[in-house]
Amino acid sequence: MAINESIIELPDNVRITVLDKLVSWCRSYSLWPMPFATACCGIELMATGASRTDISRFGAEVFRFSPRQCDLMIVAGRVVMKMMPVLQRIWQQMYEPKWCISMGACASTGGVFDTYSVVQGIDRFIPVDVYVPGCPPRPEQLIQSIIDLQTKIRAEDTMFGREFDAPTRQQAKRALQR
Ligand code: SF4
């Protein structure tokens, strides 16, 4: 039959995939974090890069302090209102596609600092992809959040940016910066 004649036998060592999946897979294993560490959670973030947990096993060890070279914002620690314009500006300077991990109770909810001067959750101002609970979270939890984010990136059809269809996704939820 004609349909069988068009089938090509591939050797066992040849794999085929769709380009979209390949791009998403590459992106998930080449995350470059932008650390925004303001308090004690930052110490756990630093420990995540040490030999015990070794974040480089997941392709995410290239910490950069220039937002133009990063695609993963990790907010570790409490953020006060005076810092929020800086955080928003760095987030908006990062190129798409980009992702955000909120590390610890303070970054995610304000933690024990239930006061007007502390941001009661950074997701009120910038989008967050993964939350890491704890005070402080252990490095293993941050590793798990990176694994979860990688799974999300591979499922999101990154090449065409369909996950960013929501027009508000990359915009400041509330503009503090001038
Ligand atoms: S969550 Fe706990 S460890 Fe992390 S910044 Fe807040 S008080 Fe410090």
mmCIF file with all atom_site columns, C-alpha atoms and ligand atoms in Angstrom:
data_model
loop_
_atom_site.group_PDB
_atom_site.id
_atom_site.type_symbol
_atom_site.label_atom_id
_atom_site.label_alt_id
_atom_site.label_comp_id
_atom_site.label_asym_id
_atom_site.label_entity_id
_atom_site.label_seq_id
_atom_site.pdbx_PDB_ins_code
_atom_site.Cartn_x
_atom_site.Cartn_y
_atom_site.Cartn_z
_atom_site.occupancy
_atom_site.B_iso_or_equiv
_atom_site.pdbx_formal_charge
_atom_site.auth_seq_id
_atom_site.auth_comp_id
_atom_site.auth_asym_id
_atom_site.auth_atom_id
_atom_site.pdbx_PDB_model_num
ATOM   1   C  CA  . MET A 1 1   ? 0.000  0.000  0.000  1.00 0.00 ? 1   MET A CA  1
ATOM   2   C  CA  . ALA A 1 2   ? 1.116  3.533  -0.719 1.00 0.00 ? 2   ALA A CA  1
ATOM   3   C  CA  . ILE A 1 3   ? 0.932  4.581  2.892  1.00 0.00 ? 3   ILE A CA  1
ATOM   4   C  CA  . ASN A 1 4   ? 3.376  1.852  3.930  1.00 0.00 ? 4   ASN A CA  1
ATOM   5   C  CA  . GLU A 1 5   ? 5.774  2.728  1.144  1.00 0.00 ? 5   GLU A CA  1
ATOM   6   C  CA  . SER A 1 6   ? 6.230  6.221  2.651  1.00 0.00 ? 6   SER A CA  1
ATOM   7   C  CA  . ILE A 1 7   ? 7.380  4.877  6.009  1.00 0.00 ? 7   ILE A CA  1
ATOM   8   C  CA  . ILE A 1 8   ? 11.124 5.260  6.537  1.00 0.00 ? 8   ILE A CA  1
ATOM   9   C  CA  . GLU A 1 9   ? 12.996 2.858  8.769  1.00 0.00 ? 9   GLU A CA  1
ATOM   10  C  CA  . LEU A 1 10  ? 15.222 4.707  11.257 1.00 0.00 ? 10  LEU A CA  1
ATOM   11  C  CA  . PRO A 1 11  ? 18.270 3.195  12.877 1.00 0.00 ? 11  PRO A CA  1
ATOM   12  C  CA  . ASP A 1 12  ? 18.008 2.572  16.637 1.00 0.00 ? 12  ASP A CA  1
ATOM   13  C  CA  . ASN A 1 13  ? 20.380 5.419  17.469 1.00 0.00 ? 13  ASN A CA  1
ATOM   14  C  CA  . VAL A 1 14  ? 18.292 8.083  15.714 1.00 0.00 ? 14  VAL A CA  1
ATOM   15  C  CA  . ARG A 1 15  ? 15.618 10.007 17.584 1.00 0.00 ? 15  ARG A CA  1
ATOM   16  C  CA  . ILE A 1 16  ? 13.176 12.474 16.113 1.00 0.00 ? 16  ILE A CA  1
ATOM   17  C  CA  . THR A 1 17  ? 11.158 15.133 17.905 1.00 0.00 ? 17  THR A CA  1
ATOM   18  C  CA  . VAL A 1 18  ? 9.335  18.337 17.153 1.00 0.00 ? 18  VAL A CA  1
ATOM   19  C  CA  . LEU A 1 19  ? 11.409 21.509 17.292 1.00 0.00 ? 19  LEU A CA  1
ATOM   20  C  CA  . ASP A 1 20  ? 9.066  23.060 19.799 1.00 0.00 ? 20  ASP A CA  1
ATOM   21  C  CA  . LYS A 1 21  ? 9.661  20.291 22.324 1.00 0.00 ? 21  LYS A CA  1
ATOM   22  C  CA  . LEU A 1 22  ? 13.396 20.449 21.759 1.00 0.00 ? 22  LEU A CA  1
ATOM   23  C  CA  . VAL A 1 23  ? 13.525 24.218 22.372 1.00 0.00 ? 23  VAL A CA  1
ATOM   24  C  CA  . SER A 1 24  ? 11.467 23.882 25.541 1.00 0.00 ? 24  SER A CA  1
ATOM   25  C  CA  . TRP A 1 25  ? 13.699 21.054 26.756 1.00 0.00 ? 25  TRP A CA  1
ATOM   26  C  CA  . CYS A 1 26  ? 16.846 23.115 26.116 1.00 0.00 ? 26  CYS A CA  1
ATOM   27  C  CA  . ARG A 1 27  ? 15.390 26.131 27.894 1.00 0.00 ? 27  ARG A CA  1
ATOM   28  C  CA  . SER A 1 28  ? 14.382 24.089 30.912 1.00 0.00 ? 28  SER A CA  1
ATOM   29  C  CA  . TYR A 1 29  ? 17.975 22.904 31.382 1.00 0.00 ? 29  TYR A CA  1
ATOM   30  C  CA  . SER A 1 30  ? 19.667 26.246 30.815 1.00 0.00 ? 30  SER A CA  1
ATOM   31  C  CA  . LEU A 1 31  ? 18.037 28.534 33.347 1.00 0.00 ? 31  LEU A CA  1
ATOM   32  C  CA  . TRP A 1 32  ? 20.155 31.510 34.346 1.00 0.00 ? 32  TRP A CA  1
ATOM   33  C  CA  . PRO A 1 33  ? 18.992 32.785 37.722 1.00 0.00 ? 33  PRO A CA  1
ATOM   34  C  CA  . MET A 1 34  ? 18.842 36.401 38.783 1.00 0.00 ? 34  MET A CA  1
ATOM   35  C  CA  . PRO A 1 35  ? 19.173 36.347 42.592 1.00 0.00 ? 35  PRO A CA  1
ATOM   36  C  CA  . PHE A 1 36  ? 17.161 38.961 44.448 1.00 0.00 ? 36  PHE A CA  1
ATOM   37  C  CA  . ALA A 1 37  ? 18.202 37.968 47.963 1.00 0.00 ? 37  ALA A CA  1
ATOM   38  C  CA  . THR A 1 38  ? 17.318 40.413 50.692 1.00 0.00 ? 38  THR A CA  1
ATOM   39  C  CA  . ALA A 1 39  ? 17.397 38.454 53.950 1.00 0.00 ? 39  ALA A CA  1
ATOM   40  C  CA  . CYS A 1 40  ? 17.978 35.089 55.629 1.00 0.00 ? 40  CYS A CA  1
ATOM   41  C  CA  . CYS A 1 41  ? 16.471 33.083 52.744 1.00 0.00 ? 41  CYS A CA  1
ATOM   42  C  CA  . GLY A 1 42  ? 19.369 34.378 50.671 1.00 0.00 ? 42  GLY A CA  1
ATOM   43  C  CA  . ILE A 1 43  ? 21.741 32.251 52.733 1.00 0.00 ? 43  ILE A CA  1
ATOM   44  C  CA  . GLU A 1 44  ? 19.765 29.142 51.791 1.00 0.00 ? 44  GLU A CA  1
ATOM   45  C  CA  . LEU A 1 45  ? 19.852 30.302 48.183 1.00 0.00 ? 45  LEU A CA  1
ATOM   46  C  CA  . MET A 1 46  ? 23.647 30.497 48.382 1.00 0.00 ? 46  MET A CA  1
ATOM   47  C  CA  . ALA A 1 47  ? 23.769 27.069 50.009 1.00 0.00 ? 47  ALA A CA  1
ATOM   48  C  CA  . THR A 1 48  ? 21.822 25.667 47.058 1.00 0.00 ? 48  THR A CA  1
ATOM   49  C  CA  . GLY A 1 49  ? 24.801 26.436 44.862 1.00 0.00 ? 49  GLY A CA  1
ATOM   50  C  CA  . ALA A 1 50  ? 27.217 24.646 47.173 1.00 0.00 ? 50  ALA A CA  1
ATOM   51  C  CA  . SER A 1 51  ? 28.448 21.105 46.756 1.00 0.00 ? 51  SER A CA  1
ATOM   52  C  CA  . ARG A 1 52  ? 25.809 19.407 48.923 1.00 0.00 ? 52  ARG A CA  1
ATOM   53  C  CA  . THR A 1 53  ? 22.889 20.187 46.629 1.00 0.00 ? 53  THR A CA  1
ATOM   54  C  CA  . ASP A 1 54  ? 24.813 21.552 43.623 1.00 0.00 ? 54  ASP A CA  1
ATOM   55  C  CA  . ILE A 1 55  ? 22.325 23.468 41.528 1.00 0.00 ? 55  ILE A CA  1
ATOM   56  C  CA  . SER A 1 56  ? 24.511 22.980 38.453 1.00 0.00 ? 56  SER A CA  1
ATOM   57  C  CA  . ARG A 1 57  ? 23.200 19.421 38.142 1.00 0.00 ? 57  ARG A CA  1
ATOM   58  C  CA  . PHE A 1 58  ? 20.034 21.042 36.829 1.00 0.00 ? 58  PHE A CA  1
ATOM   59  C  CA  . GLY A 1 59  ? 21.694 23.472 34.454 1.00 0.00 ? 59  GLY A CA  1
ATOM   60  C  CA  . ALA A 1 60  ? 20.823 26.471 36.630 1.00 0.00 ? 60  ALA A CA  1
ATOM   61  C  CA  . GLU A 1 61  ? 24.138 27.422 38.166 1.00 0.00 ? 61  GLU A CA  1
ATOM   62  C  CA  . VAL A 1 62  ? 24.955 30.424 35.993 1.00 0.00 ? 62  VAL A CA  1
ATOM   63  C  CA  . PHE A 1 63  ? 23.918 33.175 38.373 1.00 0.00 ? 63  PHE A CA  1
ATOM   64  C  CA  . ARG A 1 64  ? 24.034 36.542 36.701 1.00 0.00 ? 64  ARG A CA  1
ATOM   65  C  CA  . PHE A 1 65  ? 23.661 39.969 38.218 1.00 0.00 ? 65  PHE A CA  1
ATOM   66  C  CA  . SER A 1 66  ? 22.668 41.592 34.974 1.00 0.00 ? 66  SER A CA  1
ATOM   67  C  CA  . PRO A 1 67  ? 18.936 41.211 34.221 1.00 0.00 ? 67  PRO A CA  1
ATOM   68  C  CA  . ARG A 1 68  ? 19.650 41.155 30.496 1.00 0.00 ? 68  ARG A CA  1
ATOM   69  C  CA  . GLN A 1 69  ? 21.433 37.825 30.895 1.00 0.00 ? 69  GLN A CA  1
ATOM   70  C  CA  . CYS A 1 70  ? 18.897 36.110 33.145 1.00 0.00 ? 70  CYS A CA  1
ATOM   71  C  CA  . ASP A 1 71  ? 15.640 34.296 32.640 1.00 0.00 ? 71  ASP A CA  1
ATOM   72  C  CA  . LEU A 1 72  ? 14.833 33.151 36.174 1.00 0.00 ? 72  LEU A CA  1
ATOM   73  C  CA  . MET A 1 73  ? 14.179 35.626 38.972 1.00 0.00 ? 73  MET A CA  1
ATOM   74  C  CA  . ILE A 1 74  ? 14.575 34.076 42.434 1.00 0.00 ? 74  ILE A CA  1
ATOM   75  C  CA  . VAL A 1 75  ? 13.231 36.367 45.146 1.00 0.00 ? 75  VAL A CA  1
ATOM   76  C  CA  . ALA A 1 76  ? 14.635 35.155 48.463 1.00 0.00 ? 76  ALA A CA  1
ATOM   77  C  CA  . GLY A 1 77  ? 13.654 37.113 51.539 1.00 0.00 ? 77  GLY A CA  1
ATOM   78  C  CA  . ARG A 1 78  ? 11.303 39.872 52.554 1.00 0.00 ? 78  ARG A CA  1
ATOM   79  C  CA  . VAL A 1 79  ? 10.762 42.775 50.208 1.00 0.00 ? 79  VAL A CA  1
ATOM   80  C  CA  . VAL A 1 80  ? 9.892  46.168 51.613 1.00 0.00 ? 80  VAL A CA  1
ATOM   81  C  CA  . MET A 1 81  ? 7.844  48.694 49.693 1.00 0.00 ? 81  MET A CA  1
ATOM   82  C  CA  . LYS A 1 82  ? 10.894 50.857 49.030 1.00 0.00 ? 82  LYS A CA  1
ATOM   83  C  CA  . MET A 1 83  ? 12.567 47.934 47.271 1.00 0.00 ? 83  MET A CA  1
ATOM   84  C  CA  . MET A 1 84  ? 9.611  47.025 45.097 1.00 0.00 ? 84  MET A CA  1
ATOM   85  C  CA  . PRO A 1 85  ? 10.293 49.605 42.342 1.00 0.00 ? 85  PRO A CA  1
ATOM   86  C  CA  . VAL A 1 86  ? 13.811 48.170 42.050 1.00 0.00 ? 86  VAL A CA  1
ATOM   87  C  CA  . LEU A 1 87  ? 12.471 44.612 41.878 1.00 0.00 ? 87  LEU A CA  1
ATOM   88  C  CA  . GLN A 1 88  ? 9.932  45.613 39.234 1.00 0.00 ? 88  GLN A CA  1
ATOM   89  C  CA  . ARG A 1 89  ? 12.544 47.400 37.170 1.00 0.00 ? 89  ARG A CA  1
ATOM   90  C  CA  . ILE A 1 90  ? 14.883 44.397 37.209 1.00 0.00 ? 90  ILE A CA  1
ATOM   91  C  CA  . TRP A 1 91  ? 11.993 42.084 36.292 1.00 0.00 ? 91  TRP A CA  1
ATOM   92  C  CA  . GLN A 1 92  ? 11.010 44.261 33.361 1.00 0.00 ? 92  GLN A CA  1
ATOM   93  C  CA  . GLN A 1 93  ? 14.610 44.454 32.158 1.00 0.00 ? 93  GLN A CA  1
ATOM   94  C  CA  . MET A 1 94  ? 14.775 40.664 31.888 1.00 0.00 ? 94  MET A CA  1
ATOM   95  C  CA  . TYR A 1 95  ? 14.062 39.307 28.437 1.00 0.00 ? 95  TYR A CA  1
ATOM   96  C  CA  . GLU A 1 96  ? 11.228 36.915 27.729 1.00 0.00 ? 96  GLU A CA  1
ATOM   97  C  CA  . PRO A 1 97  ? 10.674 34.111 28.205 1.00 0.00 ? 97  PRO A CA  1
ATOM   98  C  CA  . LYS A 1 98  ? 11.355 34.528 31.894 1.00 0.00 ? 98  LYS A CA  1
ATOM   99  C  CA  . TRP A 1 99  ? 10.136 32.944 35.086 1.00 0.00 ? 99  TRP A CA  1
ATOM   100 C  CA  . CYS A 1 100 ? 9.966  33.764 38.777 1.00 0.00 ? 100 CYS A CA  1
ATOM   101 C  CA  . ILE A 1 101 ? 10.381 31.688 41.931 1.00 0.00 ? 101 ILE A CA  1
ATOM   102 C  CA  . SER A 1 102 ? 9.193  33.174 45.215 1.00 0.00 ? 102 SER A CA  1
ATOM   103 C  CA  . MET A 1 103 ? 11.397 31.627 47.893 1.00 0.00 ? 103 MET A CA  1
ATOM   104 C  CA  . GLY A 1 104 ? 10.212 31.577 51.490 1.00 0.00 ? 104 GLY A CA  1
ATOM   105 C  CA  . ALA A 1 105 ? 7.265  32.780 53.501 1.00 0.00 ? 105 ALA A CA  1
ATOM   106 C  CA  . CYS A 1 106 ? 8.336  36.416 53.446 1.00 0.00 ? 106 CYS A CA  1
ATOM   107 C  CA  . ALA A 1 107 ? 8.589  36.737 49.671 1.00 0.00 ? 107 ALA A CA  1
ATOM   108 C  CA  . SER A 1 108 ? 5.354  34.807 49.154 1.00 0.00 ? 108 SER A CA  1
ATOM   109 C  CA  . THR A 1 109 ? 3.169  36.315 51.888 1.00 0.00 ? 109 THR A CA  1
ATOM   110 C  CA  . GLY A 1 110 ? 5.160  38.791 53.954 1.00 0.00 ? 110 GLY A CA  1
ATOM   111 C  CA  . GLY A 1 111 ? 5.765  36.061 56.529 1.00 0.00 ? 111 GLY A CA  1
ATOM   112 C  CA  . VAL A 1 112 ? 5.679  37.215 60.113 1.00 0.00 ? 112 VAL A CA  1
ATOM   113 C  CA  . PHE A 1 113 ? 6.134  40.814 59.007 1.00 0.00 ? 113 PHE A CA  1
ATOM   114 C  CA  . ASP A 1 114 ? 2.482  41.792 58.848 1.00 0.00 ? 114 ASP A CA  1
ATOM   115 C  CA  . THR A 1 115 ? 3.152  45.466 58.543 1.00 0.00 ? 115 THR A CA  1
ATOM   116 C  CA  . TYR A 1 116 ? 2.530  48.258 56.057 1.00 0.00 ? 116 TYR A CA  1
ATOM   117 C  CA  . SER A 1 117 ? 6.176  48.567 55.066 1.00 0.00 ? 117 SER A CA  1
ATOM   118 C  CA  . VAL A 1 118 ? 6.648  44.935 53.970 1.00 0.00 ? 118 VAL A CA  1
ATOM   119 C  CA  . VAL A 1 119 ? 5.159  43.643 50.725 1.00 0.00 ? 119 VAL A CA  1
ATOM   120 C  CA  . GLN A 1 120 ? 2.582  40.991 51.631 1.00 0.00 ? 120 GLN A CA  1
ATOM   121 C  CA  . GLY A 1 121 ? 3.486  38.747 48.713 1.00 0.00 ? 121 GLY A CA  1
ATOM   122 C  CA  . ILE A 1 122 ? 5.489  39.710 45.638 1.00 0.00 ? 122 ILE A CA  1
ATOM   123 C  CA  . ASP A 1 123 ? 2.791  38.238 43.396 1.00 0.00 ? 123 ASP A CA  1
ATOM   124 C  CA  . ARG A 1 124 ? 0.815  41.386 44.048 1.00 0.00 ? 124 ARG A CA  1
ATOM   125 C  CA  . PHE A 1 125 ? 3.345  43.174 41.856 1.00 0.00 ? 125 PHE A CA  1
ATOM   126 C  CA  . ILE A 1 126 ? 5.069  40.661 39.581 1.00 0.00 ? 126 ILE A CA  1
ATOM   127 C  CA  . PRO A 1 127 ? 3.941  37.235 38.294 1.00 0.00 ? 127 PRO A CA  1
ATOM   128 C  CA  . VAL A 1 128 ? 5.217  34.205 40.208 1.00 0.00 ? 128 VAL A CA  1
ATOM   129 C  CA  . ASP A 1 129 ? 5.517  30.731 38.678 1.00 0.00 ? 129 ASP A CA  1
ATOM   130 C  CA  . VAL A 1 130 ? 6.553  28.645 41.688 1.00 0.00 ? 130 VAL A CA  1
ATOM   131 C  CA  . TYR A 1 131 ? 6.270  29.312 45.421 1.00 0.00 ? 131 TYR A CA  1
ATOM   132 C  CA  . VAL A 1 132 ? 8.666  27.702 47.892 1.00 0.00 ? 132 VAL A CA  1
ATOM   133 C  CA  . PRO A 1 133 ? 7.131  27.423 51.386 1.00 0.00 ? 133 PRO A CA  1
ATOM   134 C  CA  . GLY A 1 134 ? 9.110  27.577 54.606 1.00 0.00 ? 134 GLY A CA  1
ATOM   135 C  CA  . CYS A 1 135 ? 10.988 29.898 56.900 1.00 0.00 ? 135 CYS A CA  1
ATOM   136 C  CA  . PRO A 1 136 ? 13.553 29.406 55.623 1.00 0.00 ? 136 PRO A CA  1
ATOM   137 C  CA  . PRO A 1 137 ? 13.082 26.769 52.926 1.00 0.00 ? 137 PRO A CA  1
ATOM   138 C  CA  . ARG A 1 138 ? 15.857 24.214 52.740 1.00 0.00 ? 138 ARG A CA  1
ATOM   139 C  CA  . PRO A 1 139 ? 18.089 24.113 49.649 1.00 0.00 ? 139 PRO A CA  1
ATOM   140 C  CA  . GLU A 1 140 ? 16.442 20.816 48.724 1.00 0.00 ? 140 GLU A CA  1
ATOM   141 C  CA  . GLN A 1 141 ? 13.118 22.642 48.485 1.00 0.00 ? 141 GLN A CA  1
ATOM   142 C  CA  . LEU A 1 142 ? 14.573 25.210 46.119 1.00 0.00 ? 142 LEU A CA  1
ATOM   143 C  CA  . ILE A 1 143 ? 15.994 22.382 44.004 1.00 0.00 ? 143 ILE A CA  1
ATOM   144 C  CA  . GLN A 1 144 ? 12.530 20.808 43.936 1.00 0.00 ? 144 GLN A CA  1
ATOM   145 C  CA  . SER A 1 145 ? 11.016 24.119 42.849 1.00 0.00 ? 145 SER A CA  1
ATOM   146 C  CA  . ILE A 1 146 ? 13.502 24.322 39.977 1.00 0.00 ? 146 ILE A CA  1
ATOM   147 C  CA  . ILE A 1 147 ? 12.590 20.773 38.941 1.00 0.00 ? 147 ILE A CA  1
ATOM   148 C  CA  . ASP A 1 148 ? 8.906  21.738 39.070 1.00 0.00 ? 148 ASP A CA  1
ATOM   149 C  CA  . LEU A 1 149 ? 9.612  24.850 37.009 1.00 0.00 ? 149 LEU A CA  1
ATOM   150 C  CA  . GLN A 1 150 ? 11.506 22.788 34.438 1.00 0.00 ? 150 GLN A CA  1
ATOM   151 C  CA  . THR A 1 151 ? 8.485  20.498 34.132 1.00 0.00 ? 151 THR A CA  1
ATOM   152 C  CA  . LYS A 1 152 ? 6.281  23.533 33.662 1.00 0.00 ? 152 LYS A CA  1
ATOM   153 C  CA  . ILE A 1 153 ? 8.558  25.022 30.998 1.00 0.00 ? 153 ILE A CA  1
ATOM   154 C  CA  . ARG A 1 154 ? 8.602  21.755 29.041 1.00 0.00 ? 154 ARG A CA  1
ATOM   155 C  CA  . ALA A 1 155 ? 4.799  21.635 29.142 1.00 0.00 ? 155 ALA A CA  1
ATOM   156 C  CA  . GLU A 1 156 ? 4.294  25.216 28.134 1.00 0.00 ? 156 GLU A CA  1
ATOM   157 C  CA  . ASP A 1 157 ? 5.142  25.310 24.458 1.00 0.00 ? 157 ASP A CA  1
ATOM   158 C  CA  . THR A 1 158 ? 7.856  27.851 25.077 1.00 0.00 ? 158 THR A CA  1
ATOM   159 C  CA  . MET A 1 159 ? 9.057  28.325 21.517 1.00 0.00 ? 159 MET A CA  1
ATOM   160 C  CA  . PHE A 1 160 ? 5.958  30.215 20.430 1.00 0.00 ? 160 PHE A CA  1
ATOM   161 C  CA  . GLY A 1 161 ? 5.480  31.871 23.785 1.00 0.00 ? 161 GLY A CA  1
ATOM   162 C  CA  . ARG A 1 162 ? 1.876  30.743 24.102 1.00 0.00 ? 162 ARG A CA  1
ATOM   163 C  CA  . GLU A 1 163 ? 2.198  30.742 27.852 1.00 0.00 ? 163 GLU A CA  1
ATOM   164 C  CA  . PHE A 1 164 ? 2.569  34.504 27.650 1.00 0.00 ? 164 PHE A CA  1
ATOM   165 C  CA  . ASP A 1 165 ? -0.690 35.087 25.802 1.00 0.00 ? 165 ASP A CA  1
ATOM   166 C  CA  . ALA A 1 166 ? -2.194 36.792 28.814 1.00 0.00 ? 166 ALA A CA  1
ATOM   167 C  CA  . PRO A 1 167 ? -1.401 40.439 28.113 1.00 0.00 ? 167 PRO A CA  1
ATOM   168 C  CA  . THR A 1 168 ? -0.800 41.218 31.773 1.00 0.00 ? 168 THR A CA  1
ATOM   169 C  CA  . ARG A 1 169 ? 1.688  38.383 32.276 1.00 0.00 ? 169 ARG A CA  1
ATOM   170 C  CA  . GLN A 1 170 ? 4.859  40.439 31.884 1.00 0.00 ? 170 GLN A CA  1
ATOM   171 C  CA  . GLN A 1 171 ? 3.477  43.757 33.002 1.00 0.00 ? 171 GLN A CA  1
ATOM   172 C  CA  . ALA A 1 172 ? 3.725  45.123 36.479 1.00 0.00 ? 172 ALA A CA  1
ATOM   173 C  CA  . LYS A 1 173 ? 0.537  44.153 38.278 1.00 0.00 ? 173 LYS A CA  1
ATOM   174 C  CA  . ARG A 1 174 ? 0.671  47.410 40.122 1.00 0.00 ? 174 ARG A CA  1
ATOM   175 C  CA  . ALA A 1 175 ? 3.067  50.068 38.991 1.00 0.00 ? 175 ALA A CA  1
ATOM   176 C  CA  . LEU A 1 176 ? 5.205  51.437 41.735 1.00 0.00 ? 176 LEU A CA  1
ATOM   177 C  CA  . GLN A 1 177 ? 8.118  52.449 39.602 1.00 0.00 ? 177 GLN A CA  1
ATOM   178 C  CA  . ARG A 1 178 ? 8.135  55.793 37.875 1.00 0.00 ? 178 ARG A CA  1
HETATM 179 S  S1  . SF4 B 2 .   ? 10.979 33.410 55.264 1.00 0.00 ? 1   SF4 B S1  1
HETATM 180 FE FE1 . SF4 B 2 .   ? 12.076 33.254 57.226 1.00 0.00 ? 1   SF4 B FE1 1
HETATM 181 S  S2  . SF4 B 2 .   ? 14.194 32.813 56.621 1.00 0.00 ? 1   SF4 B S2  1
HETATM 182 FE FE2 . SF4 B 2 .   ? 13.155 33.650 54.799 1.00 0.00 ? 1   SF4 B FE2 1
HETATM 183 S  S3  . SF4 B 2 .   ? 13.554 35.867 54.826 1.00 0.00 ? 1   SF4 B S3  1
HETATM 184 FE FE3 . SF4 B 2 .   ? 11.609 35.486 55.894 1.00 0.00 ? 1   SF4 B FE3 1
HETATM 185 S  S4  . SF4 B 2 .   ? 12.182 35.362 58.068 1.00 0.00 ? 1   SF4 B S4  1
HETATM 186 FE FE4 . SF4 B 2 .   ? 14.046 35.066 56.875 1.00 0.00 ? 1   SF4 B FE4 1
#
